[in-house]
Short mmCIF file of C-alpha atoms and ligand atoms in Angstrom, two decimals:
data_model
loop_
_atom_site.label_atom_id
_atom_site.label_comp_id
_atom_site.label_asym_id
_atom_site.label_seq_id
_atom_site.Cartn_x
_atom_site.Cartn_y
_atom_site.Cartn_z
CA UNK A 1 13.34 -9.45 -3.34
CA UNK A 2 11.68 -12.08 -1.17
CA UNK A 3 12.77 -12.49 2.43
CA UNK A 4 11.31 -14.90 5.00
CA UNK A 5 10.03 -17.34 2.41
CA UNK A 6 9.92 -20.16 4.95
CA UNK A 7 6.98 -18.40 6.60
CA UNK A 8 4.82 -18.90 3.52
CA UNK A 9 3.58 -22.23 4.90
CA UNK A 10 1.49 -20.20 7.34
CA UNK A 11 -1.04 -19.85 4.52
CA UNK A 12 -1.48 -23.63 4.23
CA UNK A 13 -4.15 -23.59 6.95
CA UNK A 14 -6.99 -21.06 7.38
CA UNK A 15 -5.75 -18.09 9.39
CA UNK A 16 -7.10 -14.90 10.95
CA UNK A 17 -5.65 -12.22 8.68
CA UNK A 18 -5.79 -8.41 8.71
CA UNK A 19 -4.70 -6.40 5.69
CA UNK A 20 -3.40 -2.88 6.36
CA UNK A 21 -2.18 -0.13 4.07
CA UNK A 22 -1.05 3.48 4.33
CA UNK A 23 -3.11 6.39 5.63
CA UNK A 24 -5.40 8.04 3.07
CA UNK A 25 -5.18 5.08 0.70
CA UNK A 26 -4.82 5.76 -3.00
CA UNK A 27 -5.80 3.48 -5.88
CA UNK A 28 -2.77 1.26 -5.44
CA UNK A 29 -3.15 0.98 -1.66
CA UNK A 30 -6.83 0.05 -1.83
CA UNK A 31 -6.55 -1.94 -5.07
CA UNK A 32 -3.71 -4.14 -3.83
CA UNK A 33 -5.39 -4.57 -0.43
CA UNK A 34 -8.72 -5.67 -1.89
CA UNK A 35 -7.07 -7.80 -4.59
CA UNK A 36 -5.28 -9.75 -1.90
CA UNK A 37 -8.42 -9.75 0.27
CA UNK A 38 -10.48 -11.55 -2.39
CA UNK A 39 -7.71 -14.07 -3.00
CA UNK A 40 -7.16 -14.89 0.68
CA UNK A 41 -10.90 -15.14 1.32
CA UNK A 42 -11.33 -17.58 -1.54
CA UNK A 43 -8.57 -19.68 0.02
CA UNK A 44 -10.61 -20.05 3.20
CA UNK A 45 -8.93 -17.51 5.48
CA UNK A 46 -10.76 -15.11 7.74
CA UNK A 47 -9.69 -11.77 6.29
CA UNK A 48 -10.47 -8.15 7.07
CA UNK A 49 -9.08 -4.95 5.59
CA UNK A 50 -8.56 -2.28 8.27
CA UNK A 51 -7.89 1.30 7.10
CA UNK A 52 -6.71 4.26 9.17
CA UNK A 53 -8.97 6.63 7.21
CA UNK A 54 -11.65 6.81 4.57
CA UNK A 55 -10.75 6.30 0.90
CA UNK A 56 -11.42 8.73 -1.98
CA UNK A 57 -14.80 8.84 -3.74
CA UNK A 58 -13.31 7.85 -7.08
CA UNK A 59 -12.67 4.39 -5.60
CA UNK A 60 -16.15 3.99 -4.19
CA UNK A 61 -17.08 1.23 -6.62
CA UNK A 62 -14.12 -1.13 -6.29
CA UNK A 63 -15.11 -4.75 -5.50
CA UNK A 64 -15.00 -5.37 -1.75
CA UNK A 65 -15.05 -1.72 -0.63
CA UNK A 66 -18.20 -2.30 1.42
CA UNK A 67 -16.35 -4.88 3.54
CA UNK A 68 -13.54 -2.51 4.50
CA UNK A 69 -13.28 -1.49 8.16
CA UNK A 70 -12.40 2.15 8.80
CA UNK A 71 -10.64 2.47 12.13
CA UNK A 72 -12.09 5.84 13.26
CA UNK A 73 -15.59 4.44 12.64
CA UNK A 74 -15.06 0.99 14.22
CA UNK A 75 -12.29 1.46 16.71
CA UNK A 76 -12.96 -1.43 19.09
CA UNK A 77 -13.52 -3.95 16.33
CA UNK A 78 -10.34 -2.88 14.54
CA UNK A 79 -8.27 -3.13 17.71
CA UNK A 80 -9.58 -6.60 18.45
CA UNK A 81 -8.94 -7.77 14.89
CA UNK A 82 -5.35 -6.53 14.94
CA UNK A 83 -4.72 -7.99 18.36
CA UNK A 84 -6.08 -11.40 17.38
CA UNK A 85 -4.64 -11.55 13.88
CA UNK A 86 -2.21 -14.39 13.22
CA UNK A 87 -1.00 -12.56 10.14
CA UNK A 88 -0.98 -8.86 9.24
CA UNK A 89 -0.32 -7.84 5.66
CA UNK A 90 1.40 -4.46 5.26
CA UNK A 91 0.68 -3.30 1.75
CA UNK A 92 2.03 -0.28 -0.12
CA UNK A 93 4.08 0.96 2.80
CA UNK A 94 7.37 -0.05 4.36
CA UNK A 95 7.54 2.52 7.17
CA UNK A 96 5.07 1.81 9.97
CA UNK A 97 4.50 5.53 10.57
CA UNK A 98 2.66 5.67 7.23
CA UNK A 99 -0.26 3.85 8.85
CA UNK A 100 -0.86 6.91 11.04
CA UNK A 101 -3.16 6.01 13.97
CA UNK A 102 -2.77 2.29 13.31
CA UNK A 103 0.97 2.41 13.95
CA UNK A 104 0.93 1.62 17.71
CA UNK A 105 -1.63 -1.14 17.16
CA UNK A 106 0.43 -2.82 14.46
CA UNK A 107 3.55 -2.43 16.53
CA UNK A 108 1.89 -4.09 19.52
CA UNK A 109 0.26 -6.88 17.50
CA UNK A 110 1.81 -10.31 17.97
CA UNK A 111 0.83 -11.80 14.60
CA UNK A 112 3.38 -12.16 11.82
CA UNK A 113 3.81 -9.13 9.60
CA UNK A 114 4.20 -9.60 5.89
CA UNK A 115 5.19 -6.58 3.84
CA UNK A 116 4.51 -6.23 0.13
CA UNK A 117 5.76 -2.88 -1.13
CA UNK A 118 7.66 -0.84 -3.70
CA UNK A 119 8.92 2.17 -1.71
CA UNK A 120 12.57 2.95 -1.11
CA UNK A 121 14.35 2.35 2.22
CA UNK A 122 12.07 -0.24 3.79
CA UNK A 123 12.10 -0.60 7.57
CA UNK A 124 12.89 -4.00 8.98
CA UNK A 125 9.69 -4.92 10.84
CA UNK A 126 8.32 -7.81 8.79
CA UNK A 127 8.81 -11.58 9.11
CA UNK A 128 8.23 -11.86 5.39
CA UNK A 129 8.94 -9.10 2.91
CA UNK A 130 8.30 -9.10 -0.81
CA UNK A 131 9.76 -5.84 -1.93
CA UNK A 132 10.91 -4.24 -5.17
CA UNK A 133 11.42 -0.51 -5.58
CA UNK A 134 11.39 -0.95 -9.36
CA UNK A 135 7.86 -2.31 -9.34
CA UNK A 136 5.34 0.09 -10.83
CA UNK A 137 2.79 -0.56 -8.10
CA UNK A 138 2.21 -2.67 -5.04
CA UNK A 139 -0.68 -4.18 -7.03
CA UNK A 140 1.93 -5.48 -9.49
CA UNK A 141 3.75 -7.15 -6.60
CA UNK A 142 0.47 -8.49 -5.22
CA UNK A 143 -0.09 -10.07 -8.63
CA UNK A 144 3.33 -11.74 -8.77
CA UNK A 145 2.99 -12.69 -5.09
CA UNK A 146 -0.15 -14.67 -5.93
CA UNK A 147 0.98 -16.03 -9.30
CA UNK A 148 4.73 -16.57 -8.83
CA UNK A 149 5.52 -16.68 -5.13
CA UNK A 150 2.38 -18.68 -4.22
CA UNK A 151 2.11 -20.26 -7.70
CA UNK A 152 -1.63 -19.71 -7.82
CA UNK A 153 -2.12 -18.08 -11.24
CA UNK A 154 -5.45 -19.79 -11.86
CA UNK A 155 -6.90 -18.11 -8.76
CA UNK A 156 -7.11 -14.65 -10.36
CA UNK A 157 -10.86 -13.95 -10.51
CA UNK A 158 -12.38 -10.95 -12.25
CA UNK A 159 -12.73 -9.24 -8.86
CA UNK A 160 -9.04 -9.70 -8.05
CA UNK A 161 -8.14 -8.62 -11.59
CA UNK A 162 -10.27 -5.47 -11.30
CA UNK A 163 -8.68 -4.46 -7.99
CA UNK A 164 -5.11 -5.07 -9.18
CA UNK A 165 -5.69 -3.36 -12.53
CA UNK A 166 -6.94 -0.28 -10.66
CA UNK A 167 -3.81 -0.24 -8.50
CA UNK A 168 -1.41 -0.50 -11.42
CA UNK A 169 -3.36 1.98 -13.54
CA UNK A 170 -3.45 4.67 -10.86
CA UNK A 171 0.18 4.26 -9.75
CA UNK A 172 1.50 4.47 -13.32
CA UNK A 173 -0.57 7.53 -14.33
CA UNK A 174 -2.50 5.24 -16.69
CA UNK A 175 0.62 3.42 -17.90
CA UNK A 176 2.57 6.59 -18.66
CA UNK A 177 5.37 6.60 -16.10
CA UNK A 178 8.87 5.25 -16.56
CA UNK A 179 7.98 2.34 -14.28
CA UNK A 180 5.56 0.99 -16.93
CA UNK A 181 7.75 -1.76 -18.34
CA UNK A 182 6.89 -4.47 -20.83
CA UNK A 183 6.44 -6.80 -17.83
CA UNK A 184 3.77 -4.45 -16.47
CA UNK A 185 1.93 -4.55 -19.80
CA UNK A 186 2.11 -8.36 -19.77
CA UNK A 187 0.53 -8.39 -16.32
CA UNK A 188 -2.13 -5.92 -17.46
CA UNK A 189 -2.92 -8.20 -20.42
CA UNK A 190 -3.33 -11.14 -18.00
CA UNK A 191 -5.60 -9.08 -15.78
CA UNK A 192 -7.80 -8.17 -18.75
CA UNK A 193 -7.88 -11.85 -19.72
CA UNK A 194 -8.94 -12.67 -16.17
CA UNK A 195 -11.90 -10.32 -16.47
CA UNK A 196 -10.76 -6.78 -15.63
CA UNK A 197 -12.91 -4.49 -17.80
CA UNK A 198 -10.21 -1.95 -18.55
CA UNK A 199 -12.32 0.70 -20.26
CA UNK A 200 -14.87 0.57 -17.45
CA UNK A 201 -12.20 0.97 -14.77
CA UNK A 202 -10.74 4.05 -16.49
CA UNK A 203 -14.21 5.54 -16.74
CA UNK A 204 -15.08 4.85 -13.12
CA UNK A 205 -11.84 6.30 -11.77
CA UNK A 206 -11.38 9.27 -14.07
CA UNK A 207 -14.93 10.25 -15.03
CA UNK A 208 -16.42 10.35 -11.57
CA UNK A 209 -15.72 13.94 -10.51
CA UNK A 210 -18.21 16.49 -9.30
CA UNK A 211 -18.91 19.95 -10.68
CA UNK A 212 -17.34 21.49 -7.59
CA UNK A 213 -14.19 19.43 -8.10
CA UNK A 214 -13.88 20.82 -11.62
CA UNK A 215 -14.51 24.34 -10.32
CA UNK A 216 -11.83 23.76 -7.70
CA UNK A 217 -9.39 22.67 -10.42
CA UNK A 218 -10.18 25.78 -12.46
CA UNK A 219 -9.72 27.96 -9.39
CA UNK A 220 -6.34 26.39 -8.58
CA UNK A 221 -5.07 26.68 -12.16
CA UNK A 222 -6.02 30.34 -12.27
CA UNK A 223 -5.21 31.51 -8.75
CA UNK A 224 -2.83 29.15 -6.98
CA UNK A 225 -0.15 28.36 -9.54
CA UNK A 226 3.32 29.83 -9.05
CA UNK A 227 5.99 29.33 -11.72
CA UNK A 228 9.62 29.79 -10.71
CA UNK A 229 11.25 29.95 -14.10
CA UNK A 230 14.80 30.27 -12.85
CA UNK A 231 14.58 26.75 -11.41
CA UNK A 232 12.16 25.16 -13.91
CA UNK A 233 9.82 24.63 -11.00
CA UNK A 234 6.12 25.24 -10.56
CA UNK A 235 3.87 24.82 -7.54
CA UNK A 236 0.36 25.12 -6.21
CA UNK A 237 -0.26 26.37 -2.69
CA UNK A 238 -3.80 25.65 -1.45
CA UNK A 239 -5.08 27.25 1.74
CA UNK A 240 -7.65 25.74 4.07
CA UNK A 241 -10.05 28.51 3.04
CA UNK A 242 -9.73 27.33 -0.58
CA UNK A 243 -10.51 23.77 0.51
CA UNK A 244 -13.56 24.92 2.48
CA UNK A 245 -14.87 27.13 -0.31
CA UNK A 246 -15.04 24.21 -2.75
CA UNK A 247 -15.94 21.57 -0.14
CA UNK A 248 -12.87 19.63 -1.20
CA UNK A 249 -12.91 16.02 -0.03
CA UNK A 250 -10.30 13.25 0.17
CA UNK A 251 -8.88 12.65 -3.26
CA UNK A 252 -10.01 15.93 -4.84
CA UNK A 253 -6.46 17.29 -4.91
CA UNK A 254 -5.18 14.06 -6.47
CA UNK A 255 -3.54 14.71 -9.84
CA UNK A 256 -3.43 18.49 -9.41
CA UNK A 257 0.36 18.50 -9.08
CA UNK A 258 0.66 16.96 -12.56
CA UNK A 259 -0.78 20.12 -14.13
CA UNK A 260 2.21 22.03 -12.80
CA UNK A 261 4.50 19.43 -14.37
CA UNK A 262 2.65 19.66 -17.69
CA UNK A 263 4.08 23.12 -18.42
CA UNK A 264 6.82 22.90 -21.03
CA UNK A 265 10.25 23.10 -19.42
CA UNK A 266 9.02 22.48 -15.87
CA UNK A 267 11.04 19.71 -14.25
CA UNK A 268 9.91 19.89 -10.64
CA UNK A 269 6.36 20.41 -9.46
CA UNK A 270 4.95 20.81 -5.98
CA UNK A 271 1.52 20.80 -4.39
CA UNK A 272 1.21 22.27 -0.90
CA UNK A 273 -2.10 21.81 0.85
CA UNK A 274 -3.09 23.19 4.24
CA UNK A 275 -4.84 20.23 5.88
CA UNK A 276 -5.22 22.27 9.10
CA UNK A 277 -3.32 19.94 11.40
CA UNK A 278 -0.44 19.75 8.90
CA UNK A 279 0.75 21.05 5.57
CA UNK A 280 0.82 18.07 3.21
CA UNK A 281 3.06 18.30 0.20
CA UNK A 282 3.43 16.29 -2.97
CA UNK A 283 6.38 16.58 -5.31
CA UNK A 284 6.71 15.30 -8.86
CA UNK A 285 9.73 15.53 -11.15
CA UNK A 286 11.18 14.41 -14.44
CA UNK A 287 14.50 12.68 -15.05
CA UNK A 288 16.93 12.41 -12.18
CA UNK A 289 15.54 15.13 -9.93
CA UNK A 290 15.18 13.35 -6.59
CA UNK A 291 11.80 14.26 -5.09
CA UNK A 292 12.27 11.57 -2.47
CA UNK A 293 15.57 13.04 -1.28
CA UNK A 294 14.01 16.51 -1.00
CA UNK A 295 11.00 15.15 0.92
CA UNK A 296 13.15 13.03 3.21
CA UNK A 297 15.72 15.71 3.94
CA UNK A 298 13.40 18.67 4.41
CA UNK A 299 9.79 17.58 4.79
CA UNK A 300 9.69 14.52 6.98
CA UNK A 301 8.64 12.28 4.09
CA UNK A 302 9.89 10.21 1.22
CA UNK A 303 8.65 8.13 -1.69
CA UNK A 304 9.86 7.46 -5.20
CA UNK A 305 12.45 9.36 -7.24
CA UNK A 306 9.85 11.17 -9.36
CA UNK A 307 6.87 11.13 -6.97
CA UNK A 308 7.13 11.77 -3.27
CA UNK A 309 5.34 13.34 -0.38
CA UNK A 310 5.89 14.76 3.04
CA UNK A 311 4.41 17.05 5.64
CA UNK A 312 5.24 19.91 7.95
CA UNK A 313 3.70 21.56 10.97
CA UNK A 314 4.84 25.05 9.90
CA UNK A 315 2.43 27.44 8.15
CA UNK A 316 1.60 27.15 4.45
CA UNK A 317 3.61 30.28 3.61
CA UNK A 318 6.58 29.04 5.63
CA UNK A 319 6.59 25.64 3.96
CA UNK A 320 6.43 27.20 0.49
CA UNK A 321 9.27 29.58 1.42
CA UNK A 322 11.33 26.68 2.73
CA UNK A 323 10.76 24.79 -0.51
CA UNK A 324 11.83 27.82 -2.57
CA UNK A 325 14.91 28.26 -0.40
CA UNK A 326 16.20 24.76 -1.15
CA UNK A 327 15.92 25.10 -4.94
CA UNK A 328 19.40 26.65 -5.32
CA UNK A 329 20.86 23.43 -3.89
CA UNK A 330 19.38 21.57 -6.89
CA UNK A 331 19.97 24.32 -9.47
CA UNK A 332 22.39 22.33 -11.57
CA UNK A 333 20.15 19.32 -11.97
CA UNK A 334 17.01 21.49 -12.38
CA UNK A 335 18.44 23.53 -15.19
CA UNK A 336 20.66 21.08 -17.08
P1 LIG B 1 1.33 11.70 -3.02
O1 LIG B 1 2.07 12.91 -3.45
O2 LIG B 1 0.48 11.15 -4.10
O3 LIG B 1 0.65 11.89 -1.73
O4 LIG B 1 2.43 10.60 -2.74
C1 LIG B 1 3.32 10.19 -3.72
C2 LIG B 1 4.24 9.13 -3.13
O5 LIG B 1 5.02 9.75 -2.14
C3 LIG B 1 3.51 8.01 -2.42
O6 LIG B 1 3.33 6.93 -3.28
C4 LIG B 1 4.45 7.68 -1.31
O7 LIG B 1 5.42 6.82 -1.81
C5 LIG B 1 5.17 8.94 -1.00
N1 LIG B 1 4.68 9.68 0.17
C6 LIG B 1 3.63 10.53 0.24
N2 LIG B 1 3.53 11.07 1.45
C7 LIG B 1 4.53 10.56 2.20
C8 LIG B 1 4.96 10.75 3.55
O8 LIG B 1 4.39 11.53 4.33
N3 LIG B 1 6.05 10.02 3.95
C9 LIG B 1 6.70 9.18 3.10
N4 LIG B 1 7.76 8.50 3.57
N5 LIG B 1 6.33 8.99 1.83
C10 LIG B 1 5.27 9.66 1.37
MN1 LIG B 2 1.91 2.41 -4.58
#
């Protein structure tokens, strides 16, 4: 769905543009942001990507990453850029709170806000929104924004293609999830034609771990997994001591929750991580089990039907107990 189309003419002249995305950006958040960044820059705009936090090590090769501004490291510069921006892109989020410390700055900014996103229940803060909850990734929407909405298909360089490929690949679990339609594969084919080196991207993202990350995975599989057979549910609960012991950094817990879901018969999987200031949780499910409803109703979060997240300020044990206590409500759907 495209709303506020008449604002598109803003891009006809060079503009001061800031691209923002959600806190702790994943492959789709950073990939779509940098894909759009390269495109806008080539069109003559002054563009900066401002992040609320660092990005994971497995993305520390993606074209344009060295240009990214990380708010906690360059506070004054970021504030000035947001204040002076004529246009702020809001990518891979549709609730301003997901930008964490950037939220008040974006709220205060007077530039137009353009949202490109695929999450459910978007807030109404943008002058232009290009939104589709069926899209596999925001990077997919960034692609069709450039090629269909702005009719600029020939502008896809190998850098743009690499960034967008990374976003779609990571958000679809390497083209495994239900969201991976034929249309997604067509886009992926176009991105490869435009110069995305698919095999290299897979290698860079998935074969870039450290020994301690692998040790951490082994530790979690052996010590932190809880299977609740009655409800076809499995979860990992990771304490802050566990994180410290393995020097776990941003992104190291990524994908862990899928191991819980890989057990035969398990239909709902959870990952609960004590990030000190908050317990962060990730839920994954199969079929119609609504992770997003659970996260929204009980854990101050949301997301997609089969992949959602949330947080809580209670203790790790309390959050896990709370999660277990809501399973009976979903018993029918979990065991059918
Ligand atoms: P992850 O479990 O990988 O952190 O997040 C999976 C999905 O859940 C994200 O793509 C995002 O849609 C959603 N999500 C994660 N954390 C939050 C949160 O705190 N609030 C909301 N509304 N959605 C979240
Ligand atoms: Mn996404």
